Coordinates of C-alpha atoms in Angstrom, one line a residue:
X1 CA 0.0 0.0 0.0
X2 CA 1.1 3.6 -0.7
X3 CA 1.6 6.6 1.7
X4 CA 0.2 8.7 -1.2
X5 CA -3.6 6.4 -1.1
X6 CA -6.1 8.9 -1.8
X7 CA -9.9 9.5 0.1
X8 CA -12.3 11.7 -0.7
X9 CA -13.9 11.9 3.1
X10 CA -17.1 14.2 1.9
X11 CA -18.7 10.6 0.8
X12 CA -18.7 9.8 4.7
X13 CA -21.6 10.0 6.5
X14 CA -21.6 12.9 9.8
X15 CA -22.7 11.6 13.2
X16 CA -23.1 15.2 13.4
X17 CA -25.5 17.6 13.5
X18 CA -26.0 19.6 10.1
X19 CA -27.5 23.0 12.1
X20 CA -25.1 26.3 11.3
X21 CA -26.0 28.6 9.1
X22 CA -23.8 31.3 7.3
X23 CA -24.4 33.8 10.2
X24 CA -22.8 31.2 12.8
X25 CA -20.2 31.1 10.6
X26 CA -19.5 34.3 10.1
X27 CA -19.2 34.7 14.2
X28 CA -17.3 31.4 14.3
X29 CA -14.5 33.6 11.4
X30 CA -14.5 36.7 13.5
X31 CA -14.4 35.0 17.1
X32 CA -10.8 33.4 15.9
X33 CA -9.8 36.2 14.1
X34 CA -10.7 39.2 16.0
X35 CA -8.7 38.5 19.4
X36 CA -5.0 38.6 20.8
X37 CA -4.0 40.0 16.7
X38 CA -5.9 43.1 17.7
X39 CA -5.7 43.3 21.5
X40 CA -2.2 42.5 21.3
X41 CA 0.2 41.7 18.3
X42 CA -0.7 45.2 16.8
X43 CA 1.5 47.1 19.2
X44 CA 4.1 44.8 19.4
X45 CA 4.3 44.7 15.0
X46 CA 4.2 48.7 15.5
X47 CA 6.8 48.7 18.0
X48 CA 8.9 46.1 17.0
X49 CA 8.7 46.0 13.2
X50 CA 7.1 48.3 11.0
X51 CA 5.8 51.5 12.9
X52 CA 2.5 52.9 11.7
X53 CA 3.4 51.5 8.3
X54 CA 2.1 47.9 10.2
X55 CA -1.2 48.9 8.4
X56 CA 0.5 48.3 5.2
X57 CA 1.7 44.8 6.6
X58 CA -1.8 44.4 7.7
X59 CA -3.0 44.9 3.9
X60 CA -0.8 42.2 2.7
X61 CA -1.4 39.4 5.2
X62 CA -4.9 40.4 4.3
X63 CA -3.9 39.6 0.1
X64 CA -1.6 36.7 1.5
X65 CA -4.9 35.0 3.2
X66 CA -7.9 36.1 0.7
X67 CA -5.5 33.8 -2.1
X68 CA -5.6 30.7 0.7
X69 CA -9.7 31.5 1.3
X70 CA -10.0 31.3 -1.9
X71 CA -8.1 28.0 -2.0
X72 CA -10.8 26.7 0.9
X73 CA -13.9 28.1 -0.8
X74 CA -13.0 26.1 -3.8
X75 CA -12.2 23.1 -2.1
X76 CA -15.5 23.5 0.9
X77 CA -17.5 24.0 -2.1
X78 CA -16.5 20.4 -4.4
X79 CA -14.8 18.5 -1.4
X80 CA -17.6 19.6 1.5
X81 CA -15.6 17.3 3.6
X82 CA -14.9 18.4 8.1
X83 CA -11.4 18.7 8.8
X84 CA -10.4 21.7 6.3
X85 CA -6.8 21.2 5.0
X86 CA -6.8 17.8 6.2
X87 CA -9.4 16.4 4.3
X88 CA -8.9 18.5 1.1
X89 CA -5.1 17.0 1.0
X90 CA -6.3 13.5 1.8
X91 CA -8.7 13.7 -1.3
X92 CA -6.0 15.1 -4.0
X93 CA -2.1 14.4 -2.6
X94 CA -2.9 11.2 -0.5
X95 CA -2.6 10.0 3.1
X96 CA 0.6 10.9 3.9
X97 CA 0.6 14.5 3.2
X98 CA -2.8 14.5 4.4
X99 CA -1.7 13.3 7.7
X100 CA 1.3 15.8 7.9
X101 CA -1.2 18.4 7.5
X102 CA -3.3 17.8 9.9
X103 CA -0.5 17.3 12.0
X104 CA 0.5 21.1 11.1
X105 CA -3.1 21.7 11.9
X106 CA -3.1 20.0 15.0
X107 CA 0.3 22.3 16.3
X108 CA -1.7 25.2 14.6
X109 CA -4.4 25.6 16.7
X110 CA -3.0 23.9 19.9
X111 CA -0.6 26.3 20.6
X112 CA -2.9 29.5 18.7
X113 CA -5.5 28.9 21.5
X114 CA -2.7 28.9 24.1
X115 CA -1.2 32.0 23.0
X116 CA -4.5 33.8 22.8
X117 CA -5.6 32.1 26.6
X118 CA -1.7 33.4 27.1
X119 CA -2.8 37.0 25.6
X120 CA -6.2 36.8 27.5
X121 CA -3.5 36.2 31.2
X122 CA -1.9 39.5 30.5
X123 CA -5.2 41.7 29.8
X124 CA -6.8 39.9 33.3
X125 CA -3.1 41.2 34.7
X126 CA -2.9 44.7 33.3
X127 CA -6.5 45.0 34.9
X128 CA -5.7 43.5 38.1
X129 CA -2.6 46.2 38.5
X130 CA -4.3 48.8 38.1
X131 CA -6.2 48.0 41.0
X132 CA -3.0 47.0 42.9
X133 CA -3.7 43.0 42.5
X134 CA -0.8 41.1 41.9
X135 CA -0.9 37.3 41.8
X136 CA 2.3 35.4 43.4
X137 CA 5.4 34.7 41.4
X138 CA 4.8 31.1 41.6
X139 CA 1.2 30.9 39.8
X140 CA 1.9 34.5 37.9
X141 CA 4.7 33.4 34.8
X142 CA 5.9 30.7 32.0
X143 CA 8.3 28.0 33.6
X144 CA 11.4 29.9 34.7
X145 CA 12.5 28.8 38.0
X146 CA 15.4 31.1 38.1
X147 CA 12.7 33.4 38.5
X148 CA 10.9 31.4 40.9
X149 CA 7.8 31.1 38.0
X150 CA 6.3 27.4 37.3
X151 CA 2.9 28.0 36.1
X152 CA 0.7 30.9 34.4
X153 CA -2.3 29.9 36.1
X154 CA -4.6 32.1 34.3
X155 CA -4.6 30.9 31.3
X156 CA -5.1 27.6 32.9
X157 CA -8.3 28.5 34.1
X158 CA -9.8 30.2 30.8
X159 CA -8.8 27.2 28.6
X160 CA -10.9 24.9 31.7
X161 CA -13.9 27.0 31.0
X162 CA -13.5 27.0 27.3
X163 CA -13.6 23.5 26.8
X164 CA -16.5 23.4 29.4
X165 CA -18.4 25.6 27.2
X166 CA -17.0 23.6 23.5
X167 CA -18.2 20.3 25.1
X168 CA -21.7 21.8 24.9
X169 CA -24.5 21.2 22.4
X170 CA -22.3 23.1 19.6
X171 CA -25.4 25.1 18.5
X172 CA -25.5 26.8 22.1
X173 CA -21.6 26.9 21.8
X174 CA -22.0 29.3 18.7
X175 CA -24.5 31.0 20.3
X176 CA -22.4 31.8 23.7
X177 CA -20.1 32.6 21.1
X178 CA -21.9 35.1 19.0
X179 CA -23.0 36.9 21.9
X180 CA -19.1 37.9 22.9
X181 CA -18.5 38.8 19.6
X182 CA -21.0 41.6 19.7
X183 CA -19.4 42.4 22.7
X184 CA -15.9 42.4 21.7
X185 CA -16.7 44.3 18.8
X186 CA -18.8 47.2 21.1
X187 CA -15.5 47.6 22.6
X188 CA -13.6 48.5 19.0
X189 CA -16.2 50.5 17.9
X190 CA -15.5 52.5 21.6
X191 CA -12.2 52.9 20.6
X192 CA -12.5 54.3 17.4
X193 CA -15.2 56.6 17.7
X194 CA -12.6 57.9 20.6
X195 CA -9.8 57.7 18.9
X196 CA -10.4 59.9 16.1
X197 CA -10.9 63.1 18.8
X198 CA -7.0 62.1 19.9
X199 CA -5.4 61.8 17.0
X200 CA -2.1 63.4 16.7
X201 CA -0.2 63.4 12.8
X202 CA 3.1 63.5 14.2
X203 CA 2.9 60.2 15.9
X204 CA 2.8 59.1 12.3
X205 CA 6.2 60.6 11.6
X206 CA 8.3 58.3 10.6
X207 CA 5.7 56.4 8.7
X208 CA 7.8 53.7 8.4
X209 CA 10.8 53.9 10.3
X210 CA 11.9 50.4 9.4
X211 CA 11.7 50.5 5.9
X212 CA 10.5 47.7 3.7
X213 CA 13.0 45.0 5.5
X214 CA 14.6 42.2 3.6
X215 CA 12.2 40.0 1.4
X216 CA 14.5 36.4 3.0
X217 CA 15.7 36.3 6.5
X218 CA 14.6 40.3 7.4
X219 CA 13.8 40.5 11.5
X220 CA 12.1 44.2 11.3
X221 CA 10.3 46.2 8.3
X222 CA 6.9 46.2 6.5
X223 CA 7.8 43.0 5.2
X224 CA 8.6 41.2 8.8
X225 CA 5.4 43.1 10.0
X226 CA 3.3 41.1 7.3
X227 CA 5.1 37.7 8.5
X228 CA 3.4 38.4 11.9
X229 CA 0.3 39.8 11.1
X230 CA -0.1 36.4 9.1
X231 CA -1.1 35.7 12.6
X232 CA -3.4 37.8 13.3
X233 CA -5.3 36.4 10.6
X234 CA -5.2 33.1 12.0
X235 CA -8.9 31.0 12.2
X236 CA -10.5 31.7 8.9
X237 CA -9.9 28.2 8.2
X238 CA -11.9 26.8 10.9
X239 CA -14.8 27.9 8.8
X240 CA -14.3 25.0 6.6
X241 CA -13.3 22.3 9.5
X242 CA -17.2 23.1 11.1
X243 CA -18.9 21.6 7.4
X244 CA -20.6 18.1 8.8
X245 CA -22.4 20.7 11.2
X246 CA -23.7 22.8 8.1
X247 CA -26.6 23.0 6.2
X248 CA -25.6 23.2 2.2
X249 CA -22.1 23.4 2.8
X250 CA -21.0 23.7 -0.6
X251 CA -22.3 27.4 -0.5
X252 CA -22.3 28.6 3.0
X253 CA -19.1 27.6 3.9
X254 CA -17.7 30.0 1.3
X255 CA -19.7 32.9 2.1
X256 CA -18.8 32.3 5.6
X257 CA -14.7 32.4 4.4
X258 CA -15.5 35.7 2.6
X259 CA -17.6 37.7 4.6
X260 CA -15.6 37.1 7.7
X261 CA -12.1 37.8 6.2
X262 CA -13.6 40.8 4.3
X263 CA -14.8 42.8 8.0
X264 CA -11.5 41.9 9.6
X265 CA -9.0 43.2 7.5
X266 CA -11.3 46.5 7.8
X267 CA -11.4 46.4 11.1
X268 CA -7.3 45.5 11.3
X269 CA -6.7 48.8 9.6
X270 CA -8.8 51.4 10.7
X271 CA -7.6 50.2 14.4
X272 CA -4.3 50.1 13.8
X273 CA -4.3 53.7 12.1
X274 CA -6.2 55.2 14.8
X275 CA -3.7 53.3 17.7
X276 CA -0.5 54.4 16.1
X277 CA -2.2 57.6 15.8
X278 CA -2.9 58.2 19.5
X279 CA 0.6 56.8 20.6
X280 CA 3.8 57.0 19.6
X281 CA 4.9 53.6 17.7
X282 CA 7.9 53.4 20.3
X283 CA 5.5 53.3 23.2
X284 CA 3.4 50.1 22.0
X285 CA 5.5 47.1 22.9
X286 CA 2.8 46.3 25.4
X287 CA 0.6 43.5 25.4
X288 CA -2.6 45.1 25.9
X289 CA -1.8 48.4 23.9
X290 CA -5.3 49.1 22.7
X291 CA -6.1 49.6 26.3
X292 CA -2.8 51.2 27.2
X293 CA -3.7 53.8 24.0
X294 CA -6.9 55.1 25.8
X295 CA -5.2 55.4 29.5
X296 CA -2.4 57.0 27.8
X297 CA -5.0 59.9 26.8
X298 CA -6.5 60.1 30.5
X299 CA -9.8 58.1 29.3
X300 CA -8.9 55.2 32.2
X301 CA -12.5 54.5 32.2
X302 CA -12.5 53.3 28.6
X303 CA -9.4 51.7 29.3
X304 CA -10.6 49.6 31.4
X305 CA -13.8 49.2 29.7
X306 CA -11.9 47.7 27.1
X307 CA -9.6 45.5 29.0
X308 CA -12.9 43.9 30.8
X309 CA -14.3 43.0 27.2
X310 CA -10.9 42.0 25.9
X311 CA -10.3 39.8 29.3
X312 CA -14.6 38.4 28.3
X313 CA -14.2 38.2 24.8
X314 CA -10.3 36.8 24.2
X315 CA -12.6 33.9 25.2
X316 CA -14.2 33.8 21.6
X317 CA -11.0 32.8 19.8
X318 CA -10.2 30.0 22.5
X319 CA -14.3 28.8 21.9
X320 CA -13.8 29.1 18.3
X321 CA -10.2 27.5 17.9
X322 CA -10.9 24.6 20.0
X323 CA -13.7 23.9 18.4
X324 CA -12.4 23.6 14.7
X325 CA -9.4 22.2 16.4
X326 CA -11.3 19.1 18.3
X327 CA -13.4 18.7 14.5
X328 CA -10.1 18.5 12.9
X329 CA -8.6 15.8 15.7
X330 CA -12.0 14.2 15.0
X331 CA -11.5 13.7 11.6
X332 CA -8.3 12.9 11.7
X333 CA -9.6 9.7 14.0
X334 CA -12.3 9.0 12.5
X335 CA -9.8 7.8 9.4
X336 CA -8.0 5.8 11.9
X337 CA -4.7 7.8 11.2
X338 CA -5.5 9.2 15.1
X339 CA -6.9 6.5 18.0
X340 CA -10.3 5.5 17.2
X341 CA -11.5 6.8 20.7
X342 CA -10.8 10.6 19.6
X343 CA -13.9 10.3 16.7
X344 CA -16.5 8.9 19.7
X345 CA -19.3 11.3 20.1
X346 CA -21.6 11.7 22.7
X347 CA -25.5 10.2 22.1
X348 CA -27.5 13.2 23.1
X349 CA -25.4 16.5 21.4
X350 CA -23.5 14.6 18.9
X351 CA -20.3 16.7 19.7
X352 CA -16.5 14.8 19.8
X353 CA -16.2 14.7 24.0
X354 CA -12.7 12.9 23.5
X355 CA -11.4 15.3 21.0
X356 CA -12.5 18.5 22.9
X357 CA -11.0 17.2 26.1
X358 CA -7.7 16.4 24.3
X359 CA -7.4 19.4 23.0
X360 CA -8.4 21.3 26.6
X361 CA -5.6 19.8 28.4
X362 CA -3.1 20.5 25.3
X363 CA -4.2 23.9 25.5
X364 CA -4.0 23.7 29.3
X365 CA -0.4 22.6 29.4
X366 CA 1.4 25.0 26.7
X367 CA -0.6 28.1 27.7
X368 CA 0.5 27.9 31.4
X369 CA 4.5 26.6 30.3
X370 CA 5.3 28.3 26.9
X371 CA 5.8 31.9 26.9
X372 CA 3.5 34.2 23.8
X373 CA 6.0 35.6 21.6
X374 CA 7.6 32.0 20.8
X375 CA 3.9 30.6 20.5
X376 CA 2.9 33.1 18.0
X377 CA 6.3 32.4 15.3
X378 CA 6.0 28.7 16.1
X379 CA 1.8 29.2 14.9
X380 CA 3.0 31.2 11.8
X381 CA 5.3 28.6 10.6
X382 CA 3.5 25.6 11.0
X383 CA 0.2 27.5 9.0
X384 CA 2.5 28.2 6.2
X385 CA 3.5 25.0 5.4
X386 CA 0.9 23.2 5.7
X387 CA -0.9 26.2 3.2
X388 CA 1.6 25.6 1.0
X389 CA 0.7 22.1 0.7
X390 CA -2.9 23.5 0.4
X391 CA -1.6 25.5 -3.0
X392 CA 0.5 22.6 -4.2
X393 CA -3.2 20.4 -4.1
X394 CA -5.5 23.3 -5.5
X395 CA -3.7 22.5 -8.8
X396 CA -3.5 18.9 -8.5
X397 CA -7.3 19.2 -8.1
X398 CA -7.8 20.7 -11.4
X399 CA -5.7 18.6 -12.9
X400 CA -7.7 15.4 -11.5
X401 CA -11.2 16.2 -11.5
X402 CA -11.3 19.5 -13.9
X403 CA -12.5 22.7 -13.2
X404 CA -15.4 23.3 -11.2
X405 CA -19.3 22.3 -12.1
X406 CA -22.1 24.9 -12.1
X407 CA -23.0 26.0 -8.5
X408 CA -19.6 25.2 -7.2
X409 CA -17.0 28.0 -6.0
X410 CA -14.0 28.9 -9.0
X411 CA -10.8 30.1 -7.9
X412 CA -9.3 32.5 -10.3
X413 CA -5.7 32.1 -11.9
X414 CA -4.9 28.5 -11.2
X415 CA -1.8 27.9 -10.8
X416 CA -0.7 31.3 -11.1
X417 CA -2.1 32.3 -7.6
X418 CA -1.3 28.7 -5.9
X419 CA 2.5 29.5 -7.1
X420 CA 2.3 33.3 -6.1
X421 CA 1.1 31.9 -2.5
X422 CA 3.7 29.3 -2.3
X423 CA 6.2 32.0 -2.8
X424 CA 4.4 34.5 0.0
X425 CA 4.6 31.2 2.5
X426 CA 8.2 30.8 1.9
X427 CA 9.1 34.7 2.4
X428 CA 7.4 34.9 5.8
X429 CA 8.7 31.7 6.9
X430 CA 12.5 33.2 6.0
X431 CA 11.6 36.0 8.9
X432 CA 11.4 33.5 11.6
X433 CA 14.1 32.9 14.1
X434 CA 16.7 29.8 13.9
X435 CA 14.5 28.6 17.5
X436 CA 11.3 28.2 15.3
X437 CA 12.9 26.7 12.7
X438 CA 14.4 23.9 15.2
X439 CA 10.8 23.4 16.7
X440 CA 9.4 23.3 13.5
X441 CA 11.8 20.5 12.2
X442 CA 11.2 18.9 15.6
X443 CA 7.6 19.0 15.3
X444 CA 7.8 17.1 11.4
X445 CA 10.1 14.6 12.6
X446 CA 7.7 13.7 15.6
X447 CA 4.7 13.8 13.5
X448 CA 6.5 11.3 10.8
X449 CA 7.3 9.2 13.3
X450 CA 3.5 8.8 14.6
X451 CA 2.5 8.0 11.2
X452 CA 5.0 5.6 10.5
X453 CA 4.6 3.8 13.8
X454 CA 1.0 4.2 14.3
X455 CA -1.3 6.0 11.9
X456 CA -0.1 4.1 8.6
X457 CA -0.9 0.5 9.9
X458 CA -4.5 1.9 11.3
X459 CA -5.5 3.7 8.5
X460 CA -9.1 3.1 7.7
X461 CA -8.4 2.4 4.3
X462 CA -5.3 0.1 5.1
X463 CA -6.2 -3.2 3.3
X464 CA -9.2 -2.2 2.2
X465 CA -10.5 -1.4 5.7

């Protein structure tokens, strides 16, 4: 048998329940995407690497990910199949790239959900201080003994509530959901309406002290700014991993992709104009700066206002994540390349219990140990290869099955755009440190050796299973 045996997995039956509509996808895109990116990474990318010229770094992250939606909305609408990537792959490159995917997938969203539960810690903090609340040493920091740290319980306990609220009836899980997006979003419209009455022009000037930055190996400029706002934009794809649990997939999921990228990347830009427009670029390499921006013009009470949604709605990406994240671990299972105990779902609300719990306690454990800034390159890496994959089977598709029939979603520009996007993946990835590249190398040799010594022998279609 060959590593490269195909399946197309939207011929399996769901156990699930076919109940979203485009509107709960739509929340389920902005409740990944609208989180620690906007709370947090843009005023470290303003600080660290491209000034107020980040909004140009926003703009194309923004390009970089509308070419891979339109990659998924091609493939959700003729390969309707739950676990995104994963099951697109399985269907046109074979298992084994399949399974390396979801593997990527897997690393993805495990350690996106702890850095935002990581990013949601430090809000609850800057809060807490204000007040004069300081937790102790021992329960307050990342493992670093030296500085007598072992655990960053607060993360900890979002990510135990989180996957209380995923292992829910996922219909009242979206709706929980939708509600703190509203909220979150109440607390960005705040902030722009009162921005614009503190905006100063000079704290524009330099637009863009760093320059462009080198297209290969650059560690600062417009260019390195794009590389990390690629996370910011991180979650669109869960869209496509919630499809068992949506009525007329083939056309929802799409619209879903679109919609919720399209509001974002507004939203990115306007508050990232309006932040480095109240501070000074220097002054953002905070990790609540949105918050910070408002104190810093005497409006504490929006400040904190903004901190209390941040600290409520931070929640929304963790809900959101882990629940395309246990889908995709479900999946993965349910073809045997995963333990066949992680595809089990419950009888009454039909949701994965094992997978959700799984991916809890992997949340758990990296949010509480690993500190954000190597979560975030370690996310961005992993994505990227895996998306590159995603381009390399966009043409293969085309090539096997033709182009797409009437009423089915047609990417422009294949290959053209699959090749320009494998060549924006490997720029970004040249920013990272030598560190993420170790992990990531470490992270593909570990996930090899599961396949090899476990997930090719159970494969579901191993011997005809």
């Amino acid at each position: 048998m060959s590593i490269f045996r195909q399946k197309n997995t939207s011929l399996d039956k769901t156990e699930m329940k076919r109940h979203l509509k485009v509107i709960d996808l739509v929340f389920l895109g902005l409740g990944s995407m609208v989180g620690t990116g906007i709370f947090t990474i843009t005023g470290i990318g303003a600080a660290q690497y491209a000034g107020p010229a980040l909004i140009i770094s926003i703009a194309l992250s923004a390009i970089a990910v509308g070419i891979f939606a339109l990659f998924y909305a091609e493939f959700a609408s003729r390969i309707p199949a739950n676990g995104g990537a994963y099951s697109y792959i399985y269907a046109t490159l074979g298992e084994f790239p399949a399974w390396i995917a979801g593997w990527l997938i897997i690393m993805e969203f495990l350690f996106a959900v702890s850095s935002v539960a990581s990013g949601w810690g430090s809000y609850l903090k800057g809060l807490l201080a204000n007040y004069g609340i300081q937790l102790p040493a021992a329960i307050n920091g990342t493992f670093n003994p030296a500085k007598g740290q072992f655990i960053d319980l607060l993360p900890v306990l979002v990510m135990l509530f989180v996957t209380a609220i995923v292992l829910m009836d996922s219909k009242k899980a979206m709706r929980f959901n939708s509600a703190l997006v509203v909220l979150k979003f109440s607390a960005l419209v705040l902030f722009i309406v009162l921005g614009l009455f503190f905006l100063k022009p000079d704290n524009w000037t330099p637009f863009s002290p760093f320059g462009w930055g080198n297209p290969i190996g650059g560690r600062s400029g417009i260019l390195a700014g794009a590389s990390i706002m690629f996370f910011a934009f991180l979650g669109f794809e869960s869209i496509s991993m919630a499809v068992d649990e949506v009525h007329d997939p083939q056309k929802k999921v799409p619209k879903g992709i679109t919609l919720s990228l399209m509001i974002v990347t507004a939203i990115y830009m306007l508050v990232t104009l309006i932040l480095t427009g109240m501070v000074h670029y220097t002054k953002l390499n905070i990790s609540d700066a949105v918050s910070y921006a408002l104190r810093s013009v005497g409006l504490t009470w929006a400040g904190n206002y903004v901190s209390v949604v941040a600290i409520l709605t931070l929640i929304t990406v963790c809900i959101s994540m882990t629940f395309a994240l246990s889908r995709t671990i479900y999946s993965i299972s349910r073809d045997g390349l995963l333990p066949k105990t992680l595809s089990q779902v419950t009888k009454k609300s039909r949701i994965p219990r094992n997978a959700t719990l799984v991916t809890g306690v992997g949340a758990m454990i990296f949010a509480g140990m690993v500190p954000l800034a190597s979560l975030a390159e370690f996310v961005n890496i992993t994505t990227l290869a895996y998306l590159m994959l995603l381009a390399i089977a966009i043409i293969v598709l085309r090539k096997q099955a033709g182009l797409p029939k009437e009423g089915e979603f047609k990417m422009p520009f294949v290959p053209v755009l699959p090749i320009i996007a494998i060549v924006i993946c490997l720029v970004f990835m040249s920013q990272y440190q030598a560190v993420t590249w170790i992990a990531f190398i470490v992270a593909l040799g570990l996930g090899t050796l599961i396949y090899v010594s476990y997930g090719y022998q159970h494969s579901t279609i191993n011997d005809g299973k």
